[in-house]
């Protein structure tokens, strides 16, 4: 047992403020765990830079009007190499500024990953919780549906849905959301089934606390760790799959999106015009890599076997 | 089954009546029910105000399941637990609304694993203050004071309010659990092996704490344990369980002085004694606890009982079990055709094996009681037909002084055996 020295938690003057401070100290411990892993720190730094890029895009490069998410076309400067004045990373076959695509593409990617991960996490958590808590045939039916979804590879499934709905970036978001919720449902169900076996859930029942309270205070807080880790990993993976779908032409042509940009530039690679595909490709790589690094770090830092013991 | 001294109703806290808890065994894709595990199979006893009832038995005998039924964490399959609500005995699984809440407040539980029973993400103030919040008994500053008061009663203090369970030792955590159980000022606390996971010195402290609290608050305890020395120290009355049934019940001292059931005797002799000669081998129970999905007929203990008589319920399964243990015999058994649990035809793959068996069960290789109980044994080629005396369930009988025991033997016969 590692006891907290008495001097740190004094007998006098303790209020709810103390509880807040103790909880903050615990959160700080998790952050310290994250900070002690160099790979995680690198991932966090890259994510911070990307987020800054997305947030400050209008100040870095003047937004294209009327729609800033459309690539500006400069037909007077087609196929310019990097370093050209006014087109720092060069231009595409159609005179699109690669730098503009890279910077405004980070906004598109952020939008994609937040919307997909946000919606799938909420839907998956609810469905997984219901399956785990109710059990019986409800669980059976829900999990067979999940099995059906899992039996089709993510990319193929999303591709099919997006293709049926027609080429648009919004449809890619929708298709990914439809495909990816099952992961969260499975994780959450497994967590609920395991946690509800714990004596502290029985202890709460003996006290007479309501089912809703037991779920919100005992089950959910103890189940969030793997869901959080999966969400972090998915923040990166979703952009990877989304870019793949864009690349094969399932979003509107000409939008500032990395996958679209890679696709626009690929025809020139054989002729030595490497830049139009390489820079957005590098961004996809860094985005997916950084979130995966942080996700792995988070898994270690939140590991119940090491956390707080 | 009745309890000898019908207690005064207002003296009772809980009355456990013929409680059964069976868990279905499911198999196959369709989850068909193929049998039942009879975890608790008809148990009755009473708990009175301010007394400690010890519930003892080996692991797997159903004592924890019974504790969960009593704390309303599981519904009984049959029978019921009755709670004394203002002089009216009402079944706890039929209570609703306000009455259910009254029972909930008055019956609390402390679990064996002090770490698992405290939510690792909650601070002590959340853990101990939670029952008070649930019943809107206290908020903010008042809540803090009430929690401090509770902590002080269990030997902790204000300095522990804002700590997580993992920052405490096992004994301290169990004190937190006890404080939580006390918060609603209950009439009875179910203690499920509260000290089994603790060091002996810490164990004693917790037991003394429980004793003090009982005196102060006139609490009733149901003390579930496998540890006889603990129960001797704590319990006023004992209920000894074996395979889901009560083997024996009565005053603790009386049972320790003269056990009326051979199982109780065996349990006591299995306990190493500090004062005894170190060279004398501790005699323990032999064999395994039978499968509770197919409990033995007659007396459930007859398969391991050294005092078993022909009237204890010998059956076909006993022969099969003996075959399993006999070297080189079981593989020759090809089929058992049961007429009843007491009569069957055993088929072997050779006449020789069948002959060996019919000789063996007539010899000293099997208990004498089993041989005597055998009504028919005929050898026909590679088949052996066996039939035993049919024996019903051995019911608990009242032995005077509020004692009950489920054994065909008289107390003197059990007692004389210790000198053998």
XYZ file of C-alpha atoms in Angstrom:
729
model
C 0.000 0.000 0.000
C 1.265 3.431 -0.856
C -0.226 5.864 1.542
C -0.636 9.547 0.835
C 1.386 11.471 3.404
C -0.894 13.084 5.953
C 0.606 16.500 5.387
C -0.719 16.576 1.851
C -4.305 16.016 2.857
C -4.713 18.097 5.968
C -7.463 17.422 8.434
C -8.585 21.024 8.482
C -10.275 23.175 5.866
C -11.443 20.416 3.583
C -14.361 21.130 1.326
C -15.653 19.972 -2.030
C -12.706 21.916 -3.403
C -10.440 19.216 -2.009
C -12.317 16.539 -3.916
C -11.815 18.575 -7.077
C -8.099 18.929 -6.386
C -7.725 15.192 -5.751
C -9.518 14.353 -8.999
C -7.346 16.822 -10.898
C -4.259 15.198 -9.435
C -5.469 11.869 -10.800
C -6.039 13.363 -14.250
C -2.590 14.896 -14.016
C -1.210 11.421 -13.310
C -2.690 10.140 -16.568
C -1.200 13.087 -18.448
C 2.160 12.377 -16.847
C 1.861 8.807 -18.060
C 1.224 10.099 -21.569
C 4.132 12.516 -21.370
C 6.565 9.809 -20.319
C 6.157 8.037 -23.670
C 8.216 9.776 -26.406
C 6.143 8.346 -29.277
C 2.994 9.716 -27.704
C 4.583 13.129 -27.260
C 5.563 13.181 -30.938
C 2.006 12.209 -31.870
C 0.566 14.924 -29.652
C 2.865 17.547 -31.151
C 1.863 16.579 -34.701
C -1.837 16.629 -33.738
C -1.402 20.047 -32.116
C 0.245 21.417 -35.278
C -2.471 19.954 -37.503
C -5.222 21.349 -35.285
C -3.539 24.755 -35.278
C -3.373 24.556 -39.075
C -7.066 23.728 -39.297
C -8.115 26.423 -36.870
C -5.950 29.197 -38.312
C -6.430 28.268 -42.002
C -8.279 31.522 -42.882
C -5.395 33.549 -41.473
C -2.691 31.492 -43.157
C -4.228 31.471 -46.629
C -7.011 33.722 -47.792
C -10.208 31.617 -48.169
C -11.377 30.990 -51.707
C -14.686 32.690 -52.407
C -17.476 31.895 -52.526
C -16.743 28.389 -51.114
C -13.462 28.151 -49.184
C -13.598 24.342 -49.406
C -13.283 24.470 -53.178
C -9.752 24.548 -54.578
C -8.858 27.885 -56.113
C -7.960 27.490 -59.815
C -5.134 29.525 -61.285
C -5.242 28.576 -64.969
C -2.251 30.861 -65.612
C -0.030 28.690 -63.410
C -0.570 25.045 -64.262
C 1.888 22.281 -63.277
C 4.236 24.647 -61.440
C 6.887 22.941 -59.255
C 7.295 23.720 -55.529
C 8.971 27.039 -54.813
C 7.051 28.951 -57.460
C 6.210 32.410 -56.043
C 2.611 32.422 -54.828
C 2.431 28.618 -55.045
C 4.894 27.452 -52.386
C 4.161 23.728 -52.864
C 3.478 23.951 -56.594
C 0.236 23.514 -58.534
C -1.728 20.635 -60.029
C -2.626 19.888 -63.643
C -5.713 22.050 -63.216
C -3.865 24.921 -61.578
C -4.920 24.065 -58.019
C -2.590 25.419 -55.314
C -1.213 22.379 -53.433
C -0.509 24.421 -50.284
C -4.125 25.599 -50.225
C -5.293 22.006 -50.536
C -2.972 20.833 -47.766
C -4.011 23.560 -45.325
C -7.753 23.697 -46.026
C -7.758 19.929 -46.381
C -6.908 19.677 -42.695
C -10.263 21.363 -41.965
C -12.058 18.848 -44.168
C -10.288 15.970 -42.440
C -11.045 17.306 -38.979
C -14.680 17.688 -39.915
C -14.788 14.145 -41.286
C -13.128 12.509 -38.304
C -15.038 14.459 -35.653
C -18.404 13.788 -37.244
C -17.786 10.121 -37.935
C -16.096 9.305 -34.614
C -18.567 11.421 -32.631
C -21.667 9.845 -34.107
C -20.377 6.253 -34.166
C -19.136 6.520 -30.593
C -22.500 7.738 -29.305
C -24.588 5.249 -31.301
C -22.226 2.353 -30.581
C -22.071 3.134 -26.866
C -25.843 3.269 -26.566
C -26.440 0.067 -28.521
C -23.612 -1.797 -26.784
C -24.864 -0.689 -23.371
C -28.423 -1.783 -24.102
C -27.193 -5.178 -25.323
C -24.996 -5.675 -22.263
C -27.509 -4.413 -19.705
C -30.715 -5.970 -21.020
C -29.175 -9.234 -22.233
C -31.377 -12.097 -23.426
C -32.867 -11.954 -26.912
C -32.324 -8.177 -27.197
C -28.602 -8.778 -26.825
C -28.798 -11.721 -29.198
C -30.557 -9.735 -31.954
C -28.324 -6.676 -31.631
C -25.132 -8.710 -31.667
C -26.202 -10.721 -34.729
C -26.776 -7.400 -36.528
C -23.319 -6.337 -35.426
C -21.923 -9.624 -36.755
C -23.477 -8.945 -40.148
C -21.796 -5.537 -40.259
C -18.459 -6.937 -39.121
C -18.521 -9.682 -41.739
C -18.084 -7.108 -44.524
C -14.691 -5.346 -44.715
C -14.977 -1.714 -43.589
C -13.602 -0.180 -46.752
C -15.711 -2.259 -49.147
C -18.858 -1.676 -47.129
C -18.339 2.092 -46.906
C -17.465 2.164 -50.594
C -20.689 0.386 -51.505
C -22.843 2.740 -49.444
C -21.103 5.872 -50.701
C -21.299 4.651 -54.285
C -25.036 4.016 -54.032
C -25.656 7.453 -52.534
C -23.616 9.234 -55.185
C -20.346 11.123 -55.087
C -20.299 13.675 -52.287
C -18.145 14.261 -49.251
C -21.235 14.296 -47.035
C -22.104 10.809 -48.254
C -18.622 9.577 -47.334
C -19.173 10.837 -43.799
C -22.557 9.117 -43.682
C -21.200 5.854 -45.130
C -18.360 5.710 -42.621
C -20.733 6.427 -39.744
C -23.012 3.568 -40.844
C -20.085 1.154 -41.047
C -18.053 2.016 -37.976
C -20.551 2.154 -35.072
C -20.400 -1.641 -34.665
C -16.885 -1.526 -33.203
C -18.044 0.685 -30.358
C -21.128 -1.435 -29.803
C -18.946 -4.514 -29.366
C -16.432 -2.863 -27.093
C -19.131 -1.312 -24.953
C -21.124 -4.528 -24.643
C -18.047 -6.452 -23.542
C -17.220 -3.762 -20.996
C -20.740 -3.636 -19.590
C -20.917 -7.420 -19.281
C -17.621 -7.476 -17.429
C -18.218 -4.464 -15.193
C -21.688 -5.467 -14.138
C -20.158 -8.588 -12.551
C -18.183 -6.393 -10.192
C -19.060 -6.347 -6.513
C -19.275 -2.568 -6.557
C -22.303 -2.798 -8.835
C -23.926 -5.205 -6.364
C -22.917 -2.875 -3.555
C -24.757 -0.035 -5.301
C -27.810 -2.261 -5.705
C -27.749 -3.158 -2.019
C -27.727 0.534 -1.165
C -30.829 0.843 -3.309
C -29.496 3.175 -5.968
C -31.478 3.349 -9.219
C -30.498 1.493 -12.373
C -29.862 4.770 -14.182
C -27.527 5.947 -11.426
C -25.694 2.636 -11.351
C -25.175 2.861 -15.094
C -24.050 6.475 -15.016
C -21.913 6.307 -11.875
C -20.536 2.779 -11.822
C -20.698 1.162 -15.241
C -20.165 3.960 -17.768
C -17.167 5.670 -16.089
C -15.379 2.338 -15.780
C -16.140 1.403 -19.389
C -14.942 4.541 -21.163
C -11.236 3.708 -21.321
C -11.268 1.262 -24.269
C -13.908 3.348 -26.033
C -11.683 6.431 -25.724
C -8.687 4.543 -27.044
C -10.681 3.203 -29.999
C -12.035 6.688 -30.732
C -8.526 8.130 -30.782
C -7.297 5.432 -33.149
C -10.358 5.962 -35.339
C -9.720 9.717 -35.566
C -6.737 8.737 -37.694
C -8.157 5.669 -39.457
C -11.319 7.453 -40.557
C -9.280 10.051 -42.462
C -7.328 7.246 -44.084
C -10.486 5.469 -45.296
C -12.190 8.775 -46.187
C -9.188 9.784 -48.320
C -9.240 6.398 -50.017
C -12.892 6.867 -50.966
C -12.201 10.407 -52.148
C -9.247 9.170 -54.138
C -11.389 6.798 -56.149
C -13.796 9.592 -56.863
C -16.568 9.260 -54.322
C -16.507 12.907 -53.255
C -17.112 16.017 -55.341
C -14.224 16.786 -57.693
C -12.302 19.898 -56.872
C -12.878 20.126 -53.124
C -9.980 20.858 -50.814
C -9.520 17.336 -49.529
C -6.299 15.357 -49.307
C -7.609 12.218 -51.022
C -9.038 14.252 -53.891
C -5.759 16.097 -54.208
C -3.698 12.897 -54.296
C -6.003 11.620 -57.017
C -5.679 14.870 -58.971
C -1.897 14.684 -58.824
C -1.402 10.975 -59.518
C -1.567 11.349 -63.298
C 1.501 13.594 -63.198
C 3.708 11.296 -61.083
C 4.874 9.341 -64.140
C 5.938 12.572 -65.783
C 7.977 13.588 -62.767
C 5.434 16.001 -61.222
C 5.611 14.345 -57.825
C 4.528 17.262 -55.662
C 0.774 17.352 -56.247
C 0.314 13.873 -54.744
C 3.176 13.722 -52.273
C 2.295 16.631 -49.967
C -1.364 15.729 -49.352
C -0.302 12.066 -49.123
C 2.205 13.010 -46.459
C -0.551 14.830 -44.542
C -2.793 11.741 -44.604
C 0.139 9.685 -43.367
C 0.993 12.105 -40.554
C -2.639 12.455 -39.486
C -3.200 8.708 -39.272
C 0.196 8.107 -37.648
C -0.141 10.766 -34.961
C -3.576 9.639 -33.807
C -2.398 6.038 -33.734
C 0.634 6.978 -31.646
C -1.551 8.874 -29.174
C -4.124 6.093 -29.124
C -1.469 3.542 -28.195
C -0.044 5.869 -25.559
C -3.512 6.439 -24.144
C -4.083 2.703 -23.895
C -0.945 2.328 -21.800
C -1.633 5.389 -19.663
C -5.210 4.347 -18.917
C -4.422 0.667 -18.397
C -6.444 -0.343 -15.343
C -3.642 -2.685 -14.310
C -1.225 0.182 -13.879
C -3.444 3.206 -13.366
C -3.502 4.449 -9.821
C -2.143 1.323 -8.204
C -39.056 -28.307 8.209
C -39.614 -26.251 11.295
C -37.440 -24.460 13.725
C -37.759 -25.811 17.207
C -38.414 -22.678 19.211
C -40.961 -20.555 17.385
C -39.482 -17.124 18.060
C -41.522 -14.084 19.011
C -42.477 -12.225 15.863
C -41.203 -8.857 17.058
C -37.903 -10.447 17.899
C -37.352 -11.570 14.314
C -35.577 -9.595 11.664
C -35.566 -12.088 8.848
C -37.062 -15.463 8.343
C -35.645 -17.661 5.596
C -38.228 -20.237 4.525
C -37.484 -23.197 2.248
C -35.395 -21.008 -0.038
C -34.263 -22.615 -3.268
C -32.063 -21.077 -5.902
C -31.540 -23.138 -9.040
C -29.515 -21.939 -11.992
C -30.418 -23.386 -15.378
C -27.655 -25.131 -17.337
C -28.034 -24.280 -21.013
C -26.557 -26.129 -23.912
C -26.346 -25.908 -27.669
C -27.227 -23.206 -30.154
C -30.804 -22.950 -28.954
C -29.718 -22.602 -25.326
C -31.973 -25.440 -24.274
C -32.147 -25.982 -20.528
C -30.574 -29.374 -19.870
C -30.533 -29.278 -16.098
C -30.279 -27.120 -13.033
C -27.485 -26.348 -10.631
C -29.159 -26.564 -7.258
C -27.038 -23.945 -5.532
C -29.482 -23.590 -2.657
C -32.026 -26.339 -2.270
C -34.479 -25.669 0.499
C -32.957 -23.812 3.423
C -34.810 -22.404 6.415
C -33.634 -20.441 9.430
C -34.381 -17.255 11.336
C -32.327 -14.253 12.234
C -33.280 -12.354 15.354
C -32.555 -8.807 16.395
C -29.026 -8.234 17.603
C -27.776 -11.764 17.012
C -25.149 -13.184 14.723
C -26.029 -16.199 12.645
C -23.024 -17.949 11.166
C -23.514 -19.617 7.792
C -20.700 -22.102 7.235
C -19.743 -24.678 4.676
C -17.155 -25.558 2.064
C -16.795 -23.478 -1.064
C -19.543 -24.311 -3.507
C -22.096 -25.270 -0.875
C -24.350 -22.353 -1.777
C -23.702 -20.101 1.196
C -22.800 -17.054 -0.890
C -25.785 -17.616 -3.186
C -28.028 -17.776 -0.149
C -26.470 -14.534 1.147
C -27.270 -12.871 -2.161
C -30.859 -14.073 -2.030
C -31.203 -12.709 1.504
C -29.768 -9.340 0.445
C -32.279 -9.343 -2.451
C -29.503 -9.390 -5.039
C -31.014 -12.548 -6.491
C -34.581 -13.814 -6.487
C -35.210 -17.257 -5.030
C -36.462 -19.962 -7.386
C -38.767 -21.195 -4.684
C -39.553 -20.365 -1.094
C -38.819 -16.927 0.234
C -37.089 -14.623 2.646
C -39.521 -12.854 4.939
C -38.723 -9.528 6.512
C -40.322 -8.267 9.693
C -41.875 -4.953 8.781
C -43.562 -3.519 11.861
C -44.573 -6.970 13.082
C -45.736 -8.189 9.671
C -43.641 -10.819 7.952
C -43.522 -10.014 4.252
C -41.639 -11.699 1.432
C -38.857 -9.428 0.282
C -39.121 -10.289 -3.400
C -42.750 -9.159 -3.378
C -42.170 -5.808 -1.727
C -42.839 -2.721 -3.778
C -42.352 1.014 -3.540
C -41.911 2.374 -0.041
C -41.849 -1.059 1.579
C -39.097 -2.205 -0.775
C -37.077 0.869 0.092
C -37.565 0.250 3.792
C -36.207 -3.262 3.396
C -33.331 -2.046 1.194
C -32.289 0.443 3.865
C -32.460 -2.128 6.602
C -30.549 -4.942 4.958
C -27.011 -4.114 3.917
C -24.117 -6.237 2.778
C -20.335 -6.340 3.075
C -18.488 -8.307 0.412
C -15.404 -10.485 0.601
C -13.247 -8.642 -1.909
C -12.802 -5.183 -0.475
C -11.150 -3.900 -3.636
C -13.830 -5.136 -6.040
C -16.662 -3.891 -3.868
C -15.498 -0.266 -3.932
C -15.766 1.611 -7.230
C -12.111 2.444 -8.025
C -13.070 5.839 -9.449
C -14.911 7.051 -6.365
C -13.403 8.872 -3.396
C -14.169 7.690 0.126
C -16.618 10.546 0.585
C -18.511 9.411 -2.528
C -18.464 5.786 -1.454
C -19.608 6.235 2.126
C -21.833 9.227 1.352
C -23.615 7.514 -1.515
C -26.337 5.776 0.511
C -27.072 9.078 2.240
C -27.424 10.762 -1.133
C -29.645 8.027 -2.515
C -32.152 8.564 0.276
C -31.670 12.342 0.333
C -30.516 12.208 3.910
C -27.759 14.760 3.699
C -26.154 17.193 1.293
C -22.974 19.266 1.065
C -21.462 20.212 4.449
C -23.918 18.054 6.366
C -23.004 15.087 4.172
C -19.307 15.578 4.899
C -19.972 15.614 8.640
C -22.128 12.498 8.484
C -19.461 10.660 6.496
C -16.744 11.736 8.952
C -18.913 10.465 11.792
C -19.279 7.090 10.050
C -15.578 6.878 9.284
C -14.747 7.576 12.912
C -17.039 4.777 13.998
C -15.033 2.310 11.954
C -11.658 3.637 13.079
C -10.936 5.911 10.136
C -11.113 9.674 10.068
C -11.474 12.995 8.323
C -8.047 12.687 6.727
C -9.303 9.731 4.650
C -12.247 11.528 3.019
C -10.611 12.439 -0.239
C -8.703 9.303 -1.101
C -9.258 6.547 -3.595
C -9.791 2.931 -2.489
C -6.423 1.854 -3.899
C -4.673 4.127 -1.416
C -5.811 1.951 1.485
C -4.806 -1.431 2.864
C -7.200 -4.369 2.673
C -8.299 -3.943 6.267
C -8.909 -0.235 5.833
C -10.913 -0.879 2.688
C -13.076 -3.349 4.541
C -13.645 -0.632 7.166
C -14.835 1.675 4.376
C -17.250 -1.024 3.211
C -18.532 -1.400 6.755
C -18.967 2.371 7.096
C -20.979 2.369 3.890
C -23.145 -0.470 5.179
C -23.749 1.421 8.442
C -24.710 4.688 6.748
C -28.426 3.900 6.580
C -28.544 2.489 10.093
C -29.690 -0.990 9.015
C -31.167 -3.752 11.168
C -29.133 -6.492 9.559
C -25.890 -6.754 7.635
C -25.022 -9.738 5.472
C -21.283 -10.268 5.871
C -20.015 -12.406 3.006
C -16.614 -13.688 4.136
C -15.633 -10.159 5.244
C -12.297 -11.229 6.697
C -11.252 -14.140 4.483
C -8.939 -11.991 2.368
C -7.225 -10.331 5.343
C -4.146 -11.063 7.429
C -4.899 -12.774 10.704
C -4.009 -9.728 12.821
C -6.151 -7.434 10.687
C -8.885 -10.053 10.719
C -9.086 -9.828 14.489
C -9.358 -6.035 14.391
C -12.236 -6.168 11.907
C -14.021 -8.853 13.915
C -13.700 -6.787 17.076
C -14.986 -3.742 15.235
C -17.995 -5.726 14.036
C -18.655 -6.940 17.575
C -18.483 -3.419 18.972
C -20.810 -2.047 16.307
C -23.277 -4.845 16.966
C -23.392 -3.993 20.640
C -23.810 -0.268 20.035
C -26.510 -0.577 17.397
C -28.208 -3.876 18.199
C -27.357 -5.077 14.695
C -28.114 -8.523 13.394
C -25.421 -10.202 11.306
C -25.542 -13.038 8.861
C -21.899 -14.058 8.916
C -21.008 -16.184 5.907
C -17.673 -17.926 6.193
C -15.791 -21.162 5.751
C -13.616 -20.384 8.750
C -14.857 -22.193 11.836
C -12.568 -20.381 14.273
C -13.985 -17.050 13.127
C -17.530 -18.262 13.411
C -16.919 -19.648 16.880
C -15.750 -16.204 17.931
C -18.592 -14.335 16.242
C -21.774 -16.344 15.916
C -24.536 -16.945 18.455
C -26.084 -19.565 16.231
C -24.756 -21.624 13.366
C -26.215 -22.932 10.150
C -23.964 -25.548 8.554
C -24.645 -26.000 4.855
C -23.657 -28.851 2.587
C -24.486 -28.905 -1.139
C -27.336 -26.434 -0.894
C -28.961 -27.935 2.172
C -28.726 -27.416 5.891
C -26.758 -30.235 7.498
C -27.126 -28.899 10.979
C -28.227 -25.746 12.793
C -28.304 -24.602 16.412
C -26.478 -22.684 19.112
C -22.812 -22.266 18.240
C -21.506 -23.557 21.549
C -23.802 -26.571 21.514
C -22.713 -27.513 18.009
C -19.049 -27.165 18.875
C -19.591 -29.232 22.019
C -21.410 -32.049 20.268
C -22.039 -31.957 16.537
C -25.097 -33.936 15.514
C -24.117 -34.304 11.870
C -21.002 -36.181 10.724
C -20.291 -33.379 8.232
C -20.024 -30.822 11.016
C -17.705 -33.197 12.853
C -15.510 -33.546 9.790
C -15.386 -29.782 9.286
C -14.226 -29.305 12.862
C -11.620 -32.005 12.743
C -10.311 -30.588 9.482
C -9.283 -27.440 11.309
C -5.668 -27.546 12.443
C -5.429 -26.954 16.162
C -2.554 -24.903 17.541
C -2.492 -26.820 20.805
C -2.645 -30.240 19.236
C 0.387 -32.407 18.762
C 2.085 -31.346 15.547
C 2.781 -34.958 14.670
C -0.847 -35.972 14.682
C -2.098 -35.778 11.169
C -5.030 -33.471 10.648
C -7.893 -35.515 9.391
C -9.690 -33.827 6.571
C -12.634 -34.599 4.368
C -11.930 -37.101 1.665
C -13.183 -36.944 -1.882
C -14.705 -34.132 -3.851
C -17.901 -32.230 -3.361
C -20.419 -33.906 -5.693
C -21.893 -32.017 -8.640
C -24.704 -29.751 -7.380
C -26.477 -30.272 -10.697
C -26.921 -33.959 -9.721
C -26.823 -34.009 -5.944
C -26.667 -37.446 -4.299
C -29.968 -38.991 -3.235
C -30.878 -39.498 0.378
C -28.362 -37.679 2.517
C -26.172 -35.572 0.233
C -23.154 -36.234 2.394
C -23.352 -40.033 2.189
C -20.715 -40.210 -0.571
C -18.046 -38.841 1.764
C -19.402 -39.838 5.131
C -17.434 -42.290 7.224
C -20.497 -43.076 9.275
C -22.815 -43.721 6.336
C -25.494 -46.340 6.983
C -27.494 -48.438 4.500
C -30.360 -45.978 4.989
C -28.404 -42.965 3.714
C -29.499 -43.196 0.095
C -27.048 -45.389 -1.795
C -27.728 -45.248 -5.507
C -26.474 -46.205 -8.954
C -24.336 -43.081 -9.158
C -22.290 -44.311 -6.207
C -21.345 -47.442 -8.158
C -20.472 -45.371 -11.233
C -18.397 -43.007 -9.083
C -16.597 -45.971 -7.543
C -15.909 -47.307 -11.060
C -14.418 -43.960 -12.087
C -11.881 -44.181 -9.304
C -11.137 -47.885 -9.679
C -8.064 -48.328 -11.864
C -8.697 -49.961 -15.232
C -12.401 -50.496 -14.700
C -14.142 -47.420 -16.052
C -13.047 -47.860 -19.667
C -14.822 -51.212 -19.788
C -18.151 -49.631 -18.880
C -20.085 -49.070 -22.104
C -23.529 -48.081 -20.900
C -25.774 -47.445 -17.930
C -29.437 -48.116 -18.380
C -31.309 -46.552 -15.490
C -34.728 -47.618 -14.366
C -34.595 -45.212 -11.444
C -31.767 -43.520 -9.581
C -31.676 -46.636 -7.445
C -31.843 -49.362 -10.069
C -29.936 -49.796 -13.297
C -28.241 -52.219 -15.633
C -24.557 -51.605 -16.225
C -23.246 -52.886 -19.545
C -19.566 -53.790 -19.987
C -17.527 -54.619 -23.040
C -16.584 -58.034 -21.695
C -17.984 -60.682 -19.410
C -14.755 -60.603 -17.484
C -15.155 -56.930 -16.568
C -18.764 -57.461 -15.568
C -17.675 -60.323 -13.365
C -14.949 -58.212 -11.773
C -17.433 -55.518 -10.897
C -19.996 -57.840 -9.406
C -17.229 -59.337 -7.267
C -15.847 -55.978 -6.249
C -19.142 -54.520 -5.075
C -19.638 -57.599 -2.938
C -16.215 -57.238 -1.356
C -14.561 -54.898 1.108
C -13.568 -52.602 -1.716
C -16.828 -50.689 -1.307
C -18.254 -49.358 1.963
C -20.123 -51.914 4.006
C -23.167 -49.660 4.145
C -23.355 -49.676 0.364
C -23.193 -53.452 0.253
C -25.942 -53.745 2.831
C -28.153 -51.277 0.979
C -27.882 -53.349 -2.193
C -31.123 -55.239 -2.677
C -30.241 -57.078 -5.835
C -27.083 -57.784 -7.775
C -27.241 -60.138 -10.697
C -24.657 -60.950 -13.309
C -25.930 -61.764 -16.770
C -23.150 -62.177 -19.347
C -21.573 -58.764 -19.817
C -24.382 -56.997 -17.941
C -24.729 -56.360 -14.231
C -28.075 -55.482 -12.753
C -27.976 -53.494 -9.544
C -30.785 -52.370 -7.329
C -30.613 -50.393 -4.092
C -33.083 -49.721 -1.354
C -35.072 -46.626 -2.336
C -34.538 -43.859 0.173
C -36.234 -40.468 0.263
C -34.611 -37.166 1.091
C -33.185 -37.161 4.610
C -35.140 -34.357 6.233
C -33.914 -32.132 9.020
C -35.234 -33.180 12.353
C -35.561 -31.202 15.539
C -33.195 -32.423 18.233
C -34.299 -30.208 21.135
C -32.645 -27.005 22.389
C -33.418 -25.328 19.076
C -31.156 -27.694 17.213
C -31.877 -29.287 13.891
C -29.832 -31.806 11.972
C -30.386 -33.806 8.820
C -28.895 -37.174 9.701
C -30.345 -40.614 10.219
C -27.979 -41.221 13.121
C -28.633 -40.307 16.708
C -26.385 -37.665 18.265
C -24.792 -40.298 20.538
C -23.788 -42.354 17.534
C -22.113 -39.333 15.911
C -20.471 -38.408 19.166
C -19.093 -41.880 19.871
C -17.353 -41.863 16.522
C -14.852 -39.245 17.630
C -13.287 -41.793 19.933
C -12.856 -44.330 17.190
